[in-house]
mmCIF file of N, CA and C in Angstrom:
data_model
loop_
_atom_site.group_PDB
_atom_site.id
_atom_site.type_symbol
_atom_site.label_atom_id
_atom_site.label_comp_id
_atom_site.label_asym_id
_atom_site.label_seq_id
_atom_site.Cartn_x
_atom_site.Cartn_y
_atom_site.Cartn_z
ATOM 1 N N UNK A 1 241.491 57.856 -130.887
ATOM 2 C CA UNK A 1 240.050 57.992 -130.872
ATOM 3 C C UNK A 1 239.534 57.695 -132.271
ATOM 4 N N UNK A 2 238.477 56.869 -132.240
ATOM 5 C CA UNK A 2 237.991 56.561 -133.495
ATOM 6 C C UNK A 2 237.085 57.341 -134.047
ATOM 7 N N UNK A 3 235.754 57.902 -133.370
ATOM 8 C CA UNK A 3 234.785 58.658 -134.100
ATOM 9 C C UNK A 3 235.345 60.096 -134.200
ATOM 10 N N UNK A 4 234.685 60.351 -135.628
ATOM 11 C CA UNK A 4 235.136 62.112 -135.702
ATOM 12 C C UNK A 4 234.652 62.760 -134.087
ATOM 13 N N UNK A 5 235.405 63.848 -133.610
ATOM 14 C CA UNK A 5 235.303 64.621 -132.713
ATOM 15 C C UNK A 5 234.523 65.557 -133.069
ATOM 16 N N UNK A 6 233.536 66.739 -131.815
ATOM 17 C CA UNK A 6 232.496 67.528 -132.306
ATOM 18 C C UNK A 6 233.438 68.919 -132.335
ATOM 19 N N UNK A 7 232.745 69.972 -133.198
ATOM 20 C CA UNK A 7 233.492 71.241 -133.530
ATOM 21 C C UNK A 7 234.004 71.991 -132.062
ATOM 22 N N UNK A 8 232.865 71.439 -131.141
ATOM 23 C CA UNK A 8 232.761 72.329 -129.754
ATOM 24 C C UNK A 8 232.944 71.539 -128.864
ATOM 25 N N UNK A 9 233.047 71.461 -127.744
ATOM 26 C CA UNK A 9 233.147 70.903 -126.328
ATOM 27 C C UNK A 9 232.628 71.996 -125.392
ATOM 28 N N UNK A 10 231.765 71.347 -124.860
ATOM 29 C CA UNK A 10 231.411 72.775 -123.454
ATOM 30 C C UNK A 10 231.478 71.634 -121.980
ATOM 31 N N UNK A 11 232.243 72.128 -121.048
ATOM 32 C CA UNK A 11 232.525 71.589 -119.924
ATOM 33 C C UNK A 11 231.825 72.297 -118.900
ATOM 34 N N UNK A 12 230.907 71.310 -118.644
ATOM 35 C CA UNK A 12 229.945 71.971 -117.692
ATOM 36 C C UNK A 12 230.610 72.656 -116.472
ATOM 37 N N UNK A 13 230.013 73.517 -116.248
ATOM 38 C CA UNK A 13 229.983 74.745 -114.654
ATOM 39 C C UNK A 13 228.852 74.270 -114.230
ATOM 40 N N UNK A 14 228.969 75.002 -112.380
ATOM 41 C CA UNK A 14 227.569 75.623 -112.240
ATOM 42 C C UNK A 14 226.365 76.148 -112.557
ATOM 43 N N UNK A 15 226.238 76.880 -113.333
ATOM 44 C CA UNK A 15 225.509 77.577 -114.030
ATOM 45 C C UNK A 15 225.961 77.576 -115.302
ATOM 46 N N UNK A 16 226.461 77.111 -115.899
ATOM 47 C CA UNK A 16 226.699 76.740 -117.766
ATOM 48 C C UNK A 16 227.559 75.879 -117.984
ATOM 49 N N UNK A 17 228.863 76.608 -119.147
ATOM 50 C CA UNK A 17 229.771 75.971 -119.536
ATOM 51 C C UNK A 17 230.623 76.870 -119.941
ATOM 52 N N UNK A 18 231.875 76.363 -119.997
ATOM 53 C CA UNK A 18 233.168 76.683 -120.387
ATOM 54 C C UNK A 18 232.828 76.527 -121.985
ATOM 55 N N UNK A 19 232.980 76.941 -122.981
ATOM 56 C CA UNK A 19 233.209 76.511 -124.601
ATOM 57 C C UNK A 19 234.471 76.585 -124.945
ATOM 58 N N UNK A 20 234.879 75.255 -125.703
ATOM 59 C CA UNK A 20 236.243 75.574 -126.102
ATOM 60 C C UNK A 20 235.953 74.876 -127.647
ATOM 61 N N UNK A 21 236.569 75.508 -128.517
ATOM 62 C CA UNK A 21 237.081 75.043 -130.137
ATOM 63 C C UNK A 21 237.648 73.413 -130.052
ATOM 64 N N UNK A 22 236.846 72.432 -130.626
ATOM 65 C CA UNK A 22 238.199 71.705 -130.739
ATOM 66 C C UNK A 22 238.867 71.598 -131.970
ATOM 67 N N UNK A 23 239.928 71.223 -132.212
ATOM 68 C CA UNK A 23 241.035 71.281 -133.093
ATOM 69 C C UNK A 23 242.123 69.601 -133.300
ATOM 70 N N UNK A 24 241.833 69.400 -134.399
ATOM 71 C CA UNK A 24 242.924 68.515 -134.819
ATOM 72 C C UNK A 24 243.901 68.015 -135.944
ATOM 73 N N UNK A 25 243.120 69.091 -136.874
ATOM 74 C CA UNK A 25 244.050 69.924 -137.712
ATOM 75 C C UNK A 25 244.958 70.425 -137.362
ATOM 76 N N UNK A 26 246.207 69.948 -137.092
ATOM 77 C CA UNK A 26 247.493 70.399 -136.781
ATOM 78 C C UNK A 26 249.041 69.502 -136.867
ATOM 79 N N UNK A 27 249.575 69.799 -137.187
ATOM 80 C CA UNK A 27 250.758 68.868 -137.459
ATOM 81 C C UNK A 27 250.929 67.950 -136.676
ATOM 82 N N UNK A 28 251.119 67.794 -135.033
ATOM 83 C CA UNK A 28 251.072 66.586 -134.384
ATOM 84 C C UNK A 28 249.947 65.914 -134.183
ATOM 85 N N UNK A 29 248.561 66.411 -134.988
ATOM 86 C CA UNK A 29 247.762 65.542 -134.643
ATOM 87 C C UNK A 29 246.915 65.343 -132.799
ATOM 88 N N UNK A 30 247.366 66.323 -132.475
ATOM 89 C CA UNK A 30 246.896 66.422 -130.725
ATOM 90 C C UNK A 30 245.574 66.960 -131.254
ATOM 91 N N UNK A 31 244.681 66.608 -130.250
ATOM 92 C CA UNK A 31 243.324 67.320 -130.197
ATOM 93 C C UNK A 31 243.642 68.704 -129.233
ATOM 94 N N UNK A 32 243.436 69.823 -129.335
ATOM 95 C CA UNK A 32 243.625 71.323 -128.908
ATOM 96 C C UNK A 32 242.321 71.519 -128.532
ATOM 97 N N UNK A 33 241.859 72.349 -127.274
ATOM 98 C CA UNK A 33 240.831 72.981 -127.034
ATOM 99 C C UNK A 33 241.383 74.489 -126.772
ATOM 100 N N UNK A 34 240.831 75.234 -127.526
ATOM 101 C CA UNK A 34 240.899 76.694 -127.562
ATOM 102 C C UNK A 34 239.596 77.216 -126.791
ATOM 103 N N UNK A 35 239.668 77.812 -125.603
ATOM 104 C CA UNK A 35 238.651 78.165 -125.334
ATOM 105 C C UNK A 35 237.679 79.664 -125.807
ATOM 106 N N UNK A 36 236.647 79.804 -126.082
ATOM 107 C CA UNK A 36 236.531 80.554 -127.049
ATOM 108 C C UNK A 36 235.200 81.365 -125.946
ATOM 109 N N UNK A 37 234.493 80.578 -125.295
ATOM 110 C CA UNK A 37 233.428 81.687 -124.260
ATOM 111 C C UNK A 37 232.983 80.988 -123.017
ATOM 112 N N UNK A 38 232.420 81.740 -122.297
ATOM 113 C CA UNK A 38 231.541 80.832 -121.148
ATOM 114 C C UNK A 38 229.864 81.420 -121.019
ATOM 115 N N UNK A 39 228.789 80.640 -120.938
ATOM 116 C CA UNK A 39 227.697 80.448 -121.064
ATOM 117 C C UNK A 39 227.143 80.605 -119.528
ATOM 118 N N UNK A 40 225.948 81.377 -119.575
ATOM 119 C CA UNK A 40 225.295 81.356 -118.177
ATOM 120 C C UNK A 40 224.075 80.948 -118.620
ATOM 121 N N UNK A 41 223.313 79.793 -118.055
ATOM 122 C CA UNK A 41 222.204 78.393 -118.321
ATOM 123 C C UNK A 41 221.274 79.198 -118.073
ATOM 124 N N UNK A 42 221.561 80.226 -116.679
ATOM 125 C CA UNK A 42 219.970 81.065 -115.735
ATOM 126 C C UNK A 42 219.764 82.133 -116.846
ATOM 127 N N UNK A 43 221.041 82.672 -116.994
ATOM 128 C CA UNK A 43 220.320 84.273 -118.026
ATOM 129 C C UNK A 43 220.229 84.194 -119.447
ATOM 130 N N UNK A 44 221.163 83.380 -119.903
ATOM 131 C CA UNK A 44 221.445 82.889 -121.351
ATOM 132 C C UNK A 44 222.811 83.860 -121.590
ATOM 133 N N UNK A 45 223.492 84.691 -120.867
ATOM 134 C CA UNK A 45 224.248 85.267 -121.465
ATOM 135 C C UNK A 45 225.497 84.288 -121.997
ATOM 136 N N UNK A 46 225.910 85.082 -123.071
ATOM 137 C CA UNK A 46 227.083 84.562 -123.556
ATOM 138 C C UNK A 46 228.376 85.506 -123.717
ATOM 139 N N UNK A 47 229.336 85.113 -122.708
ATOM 140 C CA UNK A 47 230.537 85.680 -122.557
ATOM 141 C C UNK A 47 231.569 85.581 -123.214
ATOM 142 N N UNK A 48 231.763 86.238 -124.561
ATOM 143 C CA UNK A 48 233.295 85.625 -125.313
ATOM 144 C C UNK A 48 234.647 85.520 -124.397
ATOM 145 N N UNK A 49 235.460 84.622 -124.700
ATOM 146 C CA UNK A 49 236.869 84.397 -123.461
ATOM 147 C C UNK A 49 237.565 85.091 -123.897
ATOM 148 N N UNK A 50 238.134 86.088 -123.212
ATOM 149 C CA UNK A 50 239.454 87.190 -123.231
ATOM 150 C C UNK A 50 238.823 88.208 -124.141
ATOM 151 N N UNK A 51 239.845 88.203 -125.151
ATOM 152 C CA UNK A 51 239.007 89.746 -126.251
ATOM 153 C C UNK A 51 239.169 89.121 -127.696
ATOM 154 N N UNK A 52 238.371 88.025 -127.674
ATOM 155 C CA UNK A 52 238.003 87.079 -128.333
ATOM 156 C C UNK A 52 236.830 87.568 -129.590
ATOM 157 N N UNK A 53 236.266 87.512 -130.482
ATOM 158 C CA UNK A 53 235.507 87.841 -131.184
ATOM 159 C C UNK A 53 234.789 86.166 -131.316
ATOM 160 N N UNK A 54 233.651 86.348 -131.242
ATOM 161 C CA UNK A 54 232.659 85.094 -131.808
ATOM 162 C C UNK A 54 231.850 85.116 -133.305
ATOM 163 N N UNK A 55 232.410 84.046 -133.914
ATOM 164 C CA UNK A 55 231.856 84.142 -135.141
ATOM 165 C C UNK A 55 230.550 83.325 -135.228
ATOM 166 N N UNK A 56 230.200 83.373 -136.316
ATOM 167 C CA UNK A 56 228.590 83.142 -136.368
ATOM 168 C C UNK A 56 228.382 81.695 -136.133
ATOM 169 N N UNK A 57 229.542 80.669 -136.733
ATOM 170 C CA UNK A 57 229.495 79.712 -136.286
ATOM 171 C C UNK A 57 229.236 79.017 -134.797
ATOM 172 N N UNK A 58 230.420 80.113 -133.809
ATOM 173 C CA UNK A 58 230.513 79.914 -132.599
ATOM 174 C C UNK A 58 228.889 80.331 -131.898
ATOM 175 N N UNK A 59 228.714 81.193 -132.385
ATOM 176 C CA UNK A 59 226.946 81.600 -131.840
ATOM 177 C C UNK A 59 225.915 80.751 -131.807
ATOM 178 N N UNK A 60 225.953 80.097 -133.106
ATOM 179 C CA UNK A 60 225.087 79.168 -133.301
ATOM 180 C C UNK A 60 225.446 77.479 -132.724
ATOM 181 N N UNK A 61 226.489 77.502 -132.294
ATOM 182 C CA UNK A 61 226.569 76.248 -131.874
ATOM 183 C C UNK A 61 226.261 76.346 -130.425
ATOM 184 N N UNK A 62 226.432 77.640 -129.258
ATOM 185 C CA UNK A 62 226.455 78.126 -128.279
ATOM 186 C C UNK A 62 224.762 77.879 -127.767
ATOM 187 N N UNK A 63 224.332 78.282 -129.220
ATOM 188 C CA UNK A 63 223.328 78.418 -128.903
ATOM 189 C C UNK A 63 222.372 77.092 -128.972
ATOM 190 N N UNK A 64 222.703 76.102 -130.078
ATOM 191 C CA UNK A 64 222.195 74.651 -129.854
ATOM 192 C C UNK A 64 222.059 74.614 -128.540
ATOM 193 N N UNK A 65 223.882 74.464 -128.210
ATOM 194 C CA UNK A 65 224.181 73.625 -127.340
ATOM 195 C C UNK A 65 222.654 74.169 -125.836
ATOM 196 N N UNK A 66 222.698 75.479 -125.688
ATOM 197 C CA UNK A 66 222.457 76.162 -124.419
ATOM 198 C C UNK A 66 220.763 76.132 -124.532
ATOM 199 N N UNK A 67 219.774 75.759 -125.892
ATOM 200 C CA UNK A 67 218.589 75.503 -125.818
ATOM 201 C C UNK A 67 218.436 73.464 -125.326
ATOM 202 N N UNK A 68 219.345 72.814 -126.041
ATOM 203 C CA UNK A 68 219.675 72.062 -125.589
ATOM 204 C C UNK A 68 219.543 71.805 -124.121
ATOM 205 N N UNK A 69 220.323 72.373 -123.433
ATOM 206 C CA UNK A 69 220.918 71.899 -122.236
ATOM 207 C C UNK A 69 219.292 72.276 -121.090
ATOM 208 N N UNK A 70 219.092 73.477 -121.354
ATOM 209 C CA UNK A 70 217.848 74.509 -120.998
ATOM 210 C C UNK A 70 216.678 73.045 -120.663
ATOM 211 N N UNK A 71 216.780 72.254 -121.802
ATOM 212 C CA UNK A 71 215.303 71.371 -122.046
ATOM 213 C C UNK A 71 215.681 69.760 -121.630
ATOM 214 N N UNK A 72 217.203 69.834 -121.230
ATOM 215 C CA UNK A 72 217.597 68.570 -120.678
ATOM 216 C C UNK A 72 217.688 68.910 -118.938
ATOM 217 N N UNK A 73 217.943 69.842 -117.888
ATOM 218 C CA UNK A 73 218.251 70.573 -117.052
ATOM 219 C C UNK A 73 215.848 70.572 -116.895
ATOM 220 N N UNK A 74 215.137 71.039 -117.466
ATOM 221 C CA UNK A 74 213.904 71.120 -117.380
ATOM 222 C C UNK A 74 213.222 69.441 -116.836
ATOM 223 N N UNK A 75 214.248 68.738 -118.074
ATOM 224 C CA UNK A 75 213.385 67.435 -117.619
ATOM 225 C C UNK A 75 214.116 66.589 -116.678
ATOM 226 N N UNK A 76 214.962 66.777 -116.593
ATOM 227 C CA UNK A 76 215.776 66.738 -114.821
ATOM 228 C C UNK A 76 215.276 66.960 -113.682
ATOM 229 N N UNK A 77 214.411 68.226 -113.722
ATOM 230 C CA UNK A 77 213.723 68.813 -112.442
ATOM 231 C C UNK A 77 212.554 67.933 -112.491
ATOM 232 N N UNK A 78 211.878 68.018 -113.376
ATOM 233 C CA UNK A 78 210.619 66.924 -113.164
ATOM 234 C C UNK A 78 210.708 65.664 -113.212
ATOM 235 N N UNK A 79 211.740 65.209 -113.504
ATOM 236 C CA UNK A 79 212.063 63.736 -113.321
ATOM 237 C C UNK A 79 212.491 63.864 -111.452
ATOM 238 N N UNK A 80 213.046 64.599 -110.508
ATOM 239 C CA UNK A 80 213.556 64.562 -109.723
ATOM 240 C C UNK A 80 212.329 65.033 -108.986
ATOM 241 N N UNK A 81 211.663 65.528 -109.265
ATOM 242 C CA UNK A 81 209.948 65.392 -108.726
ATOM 243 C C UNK A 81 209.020 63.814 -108.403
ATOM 244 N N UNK A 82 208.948 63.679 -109.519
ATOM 245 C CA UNK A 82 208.747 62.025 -109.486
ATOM 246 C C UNK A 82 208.905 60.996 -108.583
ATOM 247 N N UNK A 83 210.396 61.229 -108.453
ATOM 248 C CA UNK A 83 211.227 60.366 -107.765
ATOM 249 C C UNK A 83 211.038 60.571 -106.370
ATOM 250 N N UNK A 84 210.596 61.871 -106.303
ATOM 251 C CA UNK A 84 210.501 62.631 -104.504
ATOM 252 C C UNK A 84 209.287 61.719 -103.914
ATOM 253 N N UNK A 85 208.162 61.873 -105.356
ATOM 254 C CA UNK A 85 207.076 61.275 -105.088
ATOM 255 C C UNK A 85 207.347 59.822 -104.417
ATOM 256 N N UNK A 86 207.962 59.143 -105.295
ATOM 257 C CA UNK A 86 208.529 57.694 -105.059
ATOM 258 C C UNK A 86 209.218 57.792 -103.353
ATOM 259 N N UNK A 87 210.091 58.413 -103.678
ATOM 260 C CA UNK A 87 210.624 58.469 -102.406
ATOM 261 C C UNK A 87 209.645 58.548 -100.958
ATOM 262 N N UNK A 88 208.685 59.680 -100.974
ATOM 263 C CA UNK A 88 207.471 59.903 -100.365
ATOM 264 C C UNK A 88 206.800 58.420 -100.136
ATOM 265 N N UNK A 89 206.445 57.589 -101.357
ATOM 266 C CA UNK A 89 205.808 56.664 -100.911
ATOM 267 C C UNK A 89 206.440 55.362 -100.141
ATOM 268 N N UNK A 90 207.507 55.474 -100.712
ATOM 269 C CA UNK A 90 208.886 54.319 -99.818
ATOM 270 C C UNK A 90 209.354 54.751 -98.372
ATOM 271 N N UNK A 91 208.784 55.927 -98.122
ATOM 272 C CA UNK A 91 209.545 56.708 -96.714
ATOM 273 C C UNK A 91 208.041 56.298 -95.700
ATOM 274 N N UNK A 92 206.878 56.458 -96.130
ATOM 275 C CA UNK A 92 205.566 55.746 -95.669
ATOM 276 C C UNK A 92 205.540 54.090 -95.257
ATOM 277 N N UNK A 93 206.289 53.524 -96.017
ATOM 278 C CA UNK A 93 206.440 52.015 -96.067
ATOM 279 C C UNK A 93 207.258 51.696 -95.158
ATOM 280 N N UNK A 94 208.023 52.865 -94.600
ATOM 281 C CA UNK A 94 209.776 52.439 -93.657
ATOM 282 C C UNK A 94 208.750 52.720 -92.504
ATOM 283 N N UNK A 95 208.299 53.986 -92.975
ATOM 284 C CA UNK A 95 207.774 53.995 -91.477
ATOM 285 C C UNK A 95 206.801 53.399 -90.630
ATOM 286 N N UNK A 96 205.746 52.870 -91.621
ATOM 287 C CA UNK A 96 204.847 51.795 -90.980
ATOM 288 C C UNK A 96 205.273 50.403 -90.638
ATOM 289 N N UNK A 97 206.638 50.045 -91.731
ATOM 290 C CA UNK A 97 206.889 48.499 -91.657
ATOM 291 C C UNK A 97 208.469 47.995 -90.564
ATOM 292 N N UNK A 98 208.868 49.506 -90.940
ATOM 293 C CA UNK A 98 210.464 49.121 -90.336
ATOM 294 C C UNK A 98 211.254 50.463 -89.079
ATOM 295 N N UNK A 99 210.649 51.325 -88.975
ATOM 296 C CA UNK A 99 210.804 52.244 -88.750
ATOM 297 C C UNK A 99 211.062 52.083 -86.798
ATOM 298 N N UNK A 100 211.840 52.614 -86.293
ATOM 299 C CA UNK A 100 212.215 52.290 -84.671
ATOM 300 C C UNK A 100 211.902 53.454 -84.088
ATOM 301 N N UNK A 101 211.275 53.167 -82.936
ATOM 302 C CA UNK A 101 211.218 54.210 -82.056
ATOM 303 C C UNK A 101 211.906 55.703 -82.178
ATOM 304 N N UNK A 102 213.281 55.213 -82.296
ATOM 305 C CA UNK A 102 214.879 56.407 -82.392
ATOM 306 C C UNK A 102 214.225 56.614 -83.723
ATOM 307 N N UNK A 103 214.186 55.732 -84.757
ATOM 308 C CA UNK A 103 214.386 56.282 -85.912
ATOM 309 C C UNK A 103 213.444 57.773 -86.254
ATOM 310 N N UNK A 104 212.257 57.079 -85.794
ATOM 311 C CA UNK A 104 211.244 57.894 -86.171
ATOM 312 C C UNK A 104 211.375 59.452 -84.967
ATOM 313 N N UNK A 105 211.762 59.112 -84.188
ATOM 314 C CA UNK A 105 212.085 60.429 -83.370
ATOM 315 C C UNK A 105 213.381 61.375 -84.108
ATOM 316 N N UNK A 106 213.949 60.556 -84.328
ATOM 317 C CA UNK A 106 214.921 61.534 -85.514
ATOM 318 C C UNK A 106 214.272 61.986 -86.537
ATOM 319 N N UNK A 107 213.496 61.664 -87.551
ATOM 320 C CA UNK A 107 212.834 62.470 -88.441
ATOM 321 C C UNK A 107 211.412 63.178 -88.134
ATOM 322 N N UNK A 108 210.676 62.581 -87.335
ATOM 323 C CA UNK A 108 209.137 62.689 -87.643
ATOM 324 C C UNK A 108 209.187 64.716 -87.643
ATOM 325 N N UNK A 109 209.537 65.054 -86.820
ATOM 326 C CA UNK A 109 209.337 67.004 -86.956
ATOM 327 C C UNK A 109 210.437 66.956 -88.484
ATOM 328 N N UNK A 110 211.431 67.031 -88.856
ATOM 329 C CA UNK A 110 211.435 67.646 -89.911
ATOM 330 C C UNK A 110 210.757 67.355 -91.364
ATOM 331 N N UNK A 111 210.386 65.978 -91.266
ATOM 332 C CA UNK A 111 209.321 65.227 -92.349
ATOM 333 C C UNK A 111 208.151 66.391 -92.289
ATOM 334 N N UNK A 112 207.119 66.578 -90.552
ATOM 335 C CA UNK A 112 206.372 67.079 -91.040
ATOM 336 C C UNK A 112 206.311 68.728 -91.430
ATOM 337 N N UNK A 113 207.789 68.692 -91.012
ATOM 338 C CA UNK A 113 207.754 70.215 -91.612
ATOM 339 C C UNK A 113 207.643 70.709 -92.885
ATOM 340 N N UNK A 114 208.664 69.972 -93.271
ATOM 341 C CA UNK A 114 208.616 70.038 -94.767
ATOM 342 C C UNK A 114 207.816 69.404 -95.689
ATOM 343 N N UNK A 115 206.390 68.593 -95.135
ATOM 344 C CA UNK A 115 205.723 68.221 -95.900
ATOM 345 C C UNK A 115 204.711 69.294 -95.375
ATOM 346 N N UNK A 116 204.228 69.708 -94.619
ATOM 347 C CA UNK A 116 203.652 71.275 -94.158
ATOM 348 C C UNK A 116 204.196 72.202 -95.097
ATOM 349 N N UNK A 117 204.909 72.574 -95.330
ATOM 350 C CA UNK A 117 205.278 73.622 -96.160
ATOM 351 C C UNK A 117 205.001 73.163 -97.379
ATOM 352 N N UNK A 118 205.453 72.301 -98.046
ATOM 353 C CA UNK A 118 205.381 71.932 -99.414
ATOM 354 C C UNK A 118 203.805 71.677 -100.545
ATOM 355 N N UNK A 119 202.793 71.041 -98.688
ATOM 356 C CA UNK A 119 201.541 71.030 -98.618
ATOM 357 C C UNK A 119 200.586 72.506 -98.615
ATOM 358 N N UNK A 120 201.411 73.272 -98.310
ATOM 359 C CA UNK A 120 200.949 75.118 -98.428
ATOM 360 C C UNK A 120 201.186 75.588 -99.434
ATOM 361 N N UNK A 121 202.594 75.271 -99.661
ATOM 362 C CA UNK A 121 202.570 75.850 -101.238
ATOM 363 C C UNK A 121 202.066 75.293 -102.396
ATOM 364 N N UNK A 122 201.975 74.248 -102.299
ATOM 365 C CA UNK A 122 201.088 73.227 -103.520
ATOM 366 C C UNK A 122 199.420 73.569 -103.557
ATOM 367 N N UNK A 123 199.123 74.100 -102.243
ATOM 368 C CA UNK A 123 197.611 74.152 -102.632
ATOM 369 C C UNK A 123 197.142 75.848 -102.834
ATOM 370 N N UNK A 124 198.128 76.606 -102.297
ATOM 371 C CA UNK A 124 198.209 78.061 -102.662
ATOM 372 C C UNK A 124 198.344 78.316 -104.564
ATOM 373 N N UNK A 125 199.381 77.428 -104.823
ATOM 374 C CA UNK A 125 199.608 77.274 -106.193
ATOM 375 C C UNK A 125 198.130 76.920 -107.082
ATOM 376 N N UNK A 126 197.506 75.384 -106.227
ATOM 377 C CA UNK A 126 196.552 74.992 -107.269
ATOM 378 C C UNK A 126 194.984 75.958 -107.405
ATOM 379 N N UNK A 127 195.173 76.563 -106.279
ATOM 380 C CA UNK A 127 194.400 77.992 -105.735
ATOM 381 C C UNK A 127 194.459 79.038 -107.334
ATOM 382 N N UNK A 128 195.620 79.540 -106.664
ATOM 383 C CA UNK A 128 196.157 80.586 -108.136
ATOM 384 C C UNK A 128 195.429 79.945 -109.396
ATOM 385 N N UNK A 129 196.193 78.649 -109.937
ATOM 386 C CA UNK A 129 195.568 78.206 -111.213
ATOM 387 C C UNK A 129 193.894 78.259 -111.050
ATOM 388 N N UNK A 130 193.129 77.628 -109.945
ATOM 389 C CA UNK A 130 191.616 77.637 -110.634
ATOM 390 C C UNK A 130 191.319 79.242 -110.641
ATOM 391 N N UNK A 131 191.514 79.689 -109.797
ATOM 392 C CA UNK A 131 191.258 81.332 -110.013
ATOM 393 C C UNK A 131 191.442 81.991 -111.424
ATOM 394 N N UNK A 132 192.894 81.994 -111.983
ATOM 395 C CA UNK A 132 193.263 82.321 -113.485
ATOM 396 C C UNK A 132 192.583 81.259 -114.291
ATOM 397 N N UNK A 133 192.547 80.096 -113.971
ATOM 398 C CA UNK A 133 191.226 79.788 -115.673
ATOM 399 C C UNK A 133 189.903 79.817 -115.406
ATOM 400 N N UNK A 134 189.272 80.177 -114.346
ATOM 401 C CA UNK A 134 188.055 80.333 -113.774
ATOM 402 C C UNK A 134 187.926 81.945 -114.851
ATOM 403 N N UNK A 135 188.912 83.024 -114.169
ATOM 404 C CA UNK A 135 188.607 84.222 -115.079
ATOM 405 C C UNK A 135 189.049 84.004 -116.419
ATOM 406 N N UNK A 136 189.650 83.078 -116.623
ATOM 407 C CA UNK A 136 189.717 83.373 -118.361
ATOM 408 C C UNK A 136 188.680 82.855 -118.950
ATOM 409 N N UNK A 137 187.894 82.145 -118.544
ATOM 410 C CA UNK A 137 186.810 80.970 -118.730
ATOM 411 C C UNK A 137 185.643 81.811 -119.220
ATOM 412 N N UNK A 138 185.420 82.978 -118.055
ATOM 413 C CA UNK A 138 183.921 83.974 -117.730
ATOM 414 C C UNK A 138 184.127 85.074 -118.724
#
């Protein structure tokens, strides 16, 4: 491997990461991962591995890494919004231009279900907001 390697490695989970030390300071020259904690993304907790002590270093890199990840994981969700949108407007186009009898009998109830629902909660939501800046406004 040519570029220097980073102090940390975190191998994504479900809900976080594994953290391990890396290491290549060592007589054969192997890269070593010592695992040192595991990270939860939803609560922020940070779990040292075994009966491990975390030094300040390890905290602070834990913690890059996990504000990091927090604001890459954020713009993920709204990028995958977007795309729904997109999707929404390409699923309109199938169905007016290409869409078969069968086809459309296979989706049309769960399309409008879930655009019923999604259509309730979106306007319940935009409800809430004029209400709260309406009173912060007065």
């Amino acid at each position: 491997m040519g570029a220097e390697l980073p102090d940390y490695y975190f191998r994504i989970r479900e809900n976080g990461a594994a953290v391990f030390r890396v290491d290549t300071e060592n007589r054969q020259r192997r890269i070593e991962m010592d695992q040192v904690a595991v990270v939860n993304v939803r609560n922020g907790e940070v779990k040292p591995h075994g009966d491990r002590t975390l030094t300040d270093e390890d905290i602070d890199a834990i913690q890059n890494w996990l504000n990091d990840r927090v604001a890459l994981l954020a713009r993920r969700d709204i990028d995958d919004i977007h795309r729904a949108v997109d999707h929404l407007n390409l699923t309109t186009q199938w169905v007016q231009s290409k869409a078969s009898d069968e086809d459309l009998e296979s989706v049309t109830d769960p399309l409008l279900l879930a655009m019923h629902d999604l259509r309730t909660v979106l306007v319940r939501k935009k409800a809430d907001r004029l209400l709260r800046d309406s009173d912060t406004s007065d």
